[in-house]
Amino acid sequence: MNNNSNSQKVPLNKTIRHSVIFSFKAGMSDQDKRHFFDAVSKLTAIEGVRTFEILKQTSVKNKYEFGISMEFQNNEAYQYYNNHPDHVAFVQNIWLKQVEDFLEIDYESL
Amino acid sequence: MNNNSNSQKVPLNKTIRHSVIFSFKAGMSDQDKRHFFDAVSKLTAIEGVRTFEILKQTSVKNKYEFGISMEFQNNEAYQYYNNHPDHVAFVQNIWLKQVEDFLEIDYESL
């Protein structure tokens, strides 16, 4: 009934906040990391990706150095991203070659 | 120079998004979990806690069932929360007794 055109105001109970914390393989130079993050940034162009952030992971209580966080309006948008050729190519050609270890986290409203 | 009174618009490079993913010990009833989340909710009263959320963790790629997420304007606010008697009492009296396993994650701008 509320025809709100502000795309940020999606129903809270639909939104999925997807994030991944990760560490690079040994031997990645600063330039390698810049190229990696440039490639990560291009994933924002995939339809449905919202609130995209590249972050430092600073808790000393886990072993991961960085994080990537984004939101999807619903699971359909999330799966569209997951299966998108640009995302699949990024995972195959860059992520798997340069990332040592990672953990994925998906948050939804309780 | 920008005297913005909207407390949500803190400088991005200061904000810490603290979250913890966790699973309950076996044998927690639905009522036990409601009481747990009621106690968690009271932590929002601690000064400096922002954007507090209790969440489901829905990725099948990790073993955790729930999440709690909040933001602090800076590390001082984070440490004020961490050391606050209400938080310390919650951890000792409820968290450690009812939570089986957890992982803390802190995100800051890159």
CSV table of C-alpha atoms in Angstrom, one decimal, chain A residues 10-90:
chain,number,residue,atom,x,y,z
A,10,VAL,CA,13.1,-2.3,1.1
A,11,PRO,CA,11.2,-4.4,3.6
A,12,LEU,CA,13.6,-5.3,6.4
A,13,ASN,CA,12.5,-8.9,6.5
A,14,LYS,CA,13.5,-9.5,2.9
A,15,THR,CA,17.0,-8.0,2.9
A,16,ILE,CA,20.0,-10.3,2.9
A,17,ARG,CA,23.2,-8.8,4.1
A,18,HIS,CA,25.9,-11.0,2.5
A,19,SER,CA,29.5,-10.6,3.6
A,20,VAL,CA,32.7,-12.5,3.3
A,21,ILE,CA,35.8,-12.2,5.5
A,22,PHE,CA,39.0,-13.3,4.0
A,23,SER,CA,42.8,-13.3,4.0
A,24,PHE,CA,45.2,-13.2,1.0
A,25,LYS,CA,47.7,-15.8,0.1
A,26,ALA,CA,51.2,-15.0,1.2
A,27,GLY,CA,53.3,-13.0,-1.3
A,28,MET,CA,50.5,-10.7,-2.5
A,29,SER,CA,52.1,-7.3,-3.1
A,30,ASP,CA,50.3,-4.0,-2.4
A,31,GLN,CA,49.8,-3.6,-6.2
A,32,ASP,CA,48.4,-7.1,-6.4
A,33,LYS,CA,45.9,-6.2,-3.6
A,34,ARG,CA,45.0,-2.9,-5.4
A,35,HIS,CA,44.3,-4.9,-8.6
A,36,PHE,CA,42.2,-7.4,-6.5
A,37,PHE,CA,40.1,-4.7,-5.0
A,38,ASP,CA,39.7,-3.0,-8.4
A,39,ALA,CA,38.3,-6.3,-9.6
A,40,VAL,CA,36.1,-6.6,-6.5
A,41,SER,CA,34.7,-3.1,-7.1
A,42,LYS,CA,33.4,-4.0,-10.5
A,43,LEU,CA,31.0,-6.5,-9.0
A,44,THR,CA,28.9,-3.6,-7.9
A,45,ALA,CA,27.8,-3.3,-11.5
A,46,ILE,CA,25.8,-6.5,-11.2
A,47,GLU,CA,22.1,-5.7,-11.0
A,48,GLY,CA,20.6,-6.0,-7.5
A,49,VAL,CA,23.9,-5.4,-5.5
A,50,ARG,CA,23.3,-2.7,-2.9
A,51,THR,CA,25.3,-1.1,-0.1
A,52,PHE,CA,28.5,-2.6,-1.4
A,53,GLU,CA,31.5,-2.1,0.9
A,54,ILE,CA,35.1,-3.2,0.9
A,55,LEU,CA,36.3,-3.3,4.6
A,56,LYS,CA,39.1,-4.0,6.9
A,57,GLN,CA,38.4,-6.8,9.4
A,58,THR,CA,40.0,-5.6,12.6
A,59,SER,CA,39.0,-8.0,15.3
A,60,VAL,CA,42.0,-9.9,16.7
A,61,LYS,CA,39.6,-12.7,17.6
A,62,ASN,CA,39.5,-14.1,14.1
A,63,LYS,CA,42.2,-14.7,11.5
A,64,TYR,CA,40.8,-12.7,8.5
A,65,GLU,CA,42.1,-9.4,7.3
A,66,PHE,CA,39.4,-8.0,5.0
A,67,GLY,CA,35.7,-8.1,4.3
A,68,ILE,CA,33.3,-7.4,1.5
A,69,SER,CA,29.7,-6.6,2.4
A,70,MET,CA,26.7,-6.1,0.3
A,71,GLU,CA,22.9,-6.3,0.5
A,72,PHE,CA,20.3,-7.9,-1.7
A,73,GLN,CA,16.6,-7.2,-1.6
A,74,ASN,CA,15.7,-10.8,-1.6
A,75,ASN,CA,17.1,-14.3,-2.3
A,76,GLU,CA,16.3,-14.0,-6.0
A,77,ALA,CA,18.6,-11.0,-6.3
A,78,TYR,CA,21.3,-12.8,-4.3
A,79,GLN,CA,21.2,-15.8,-6.6
A,80,TYR,CA,21.2,-13.6,-9.6
A,81,TYR,CA,24.5,-12.2,-8.3
A,82,ASN,CA,25.9,-15.5,-7.4
A,83,ASN,CA,25.3,-17.0,-10.8
A,84,HIS,CA,26.2,-13.9,-12.8
A,85,PRO,CA,29.0,-14.6,-15.3
A,86,ASP,CA,31.0,-11.6,-14.0
A,87,HIS,CA,30.9,-13.0,-10.5
A,88,VAL,CA,31.6,-16.6,-11.6
A,89,ALA,CA,34.6,-15.3,-13.6
A,90,PHE,CA,35.9,-13.2,-10.7
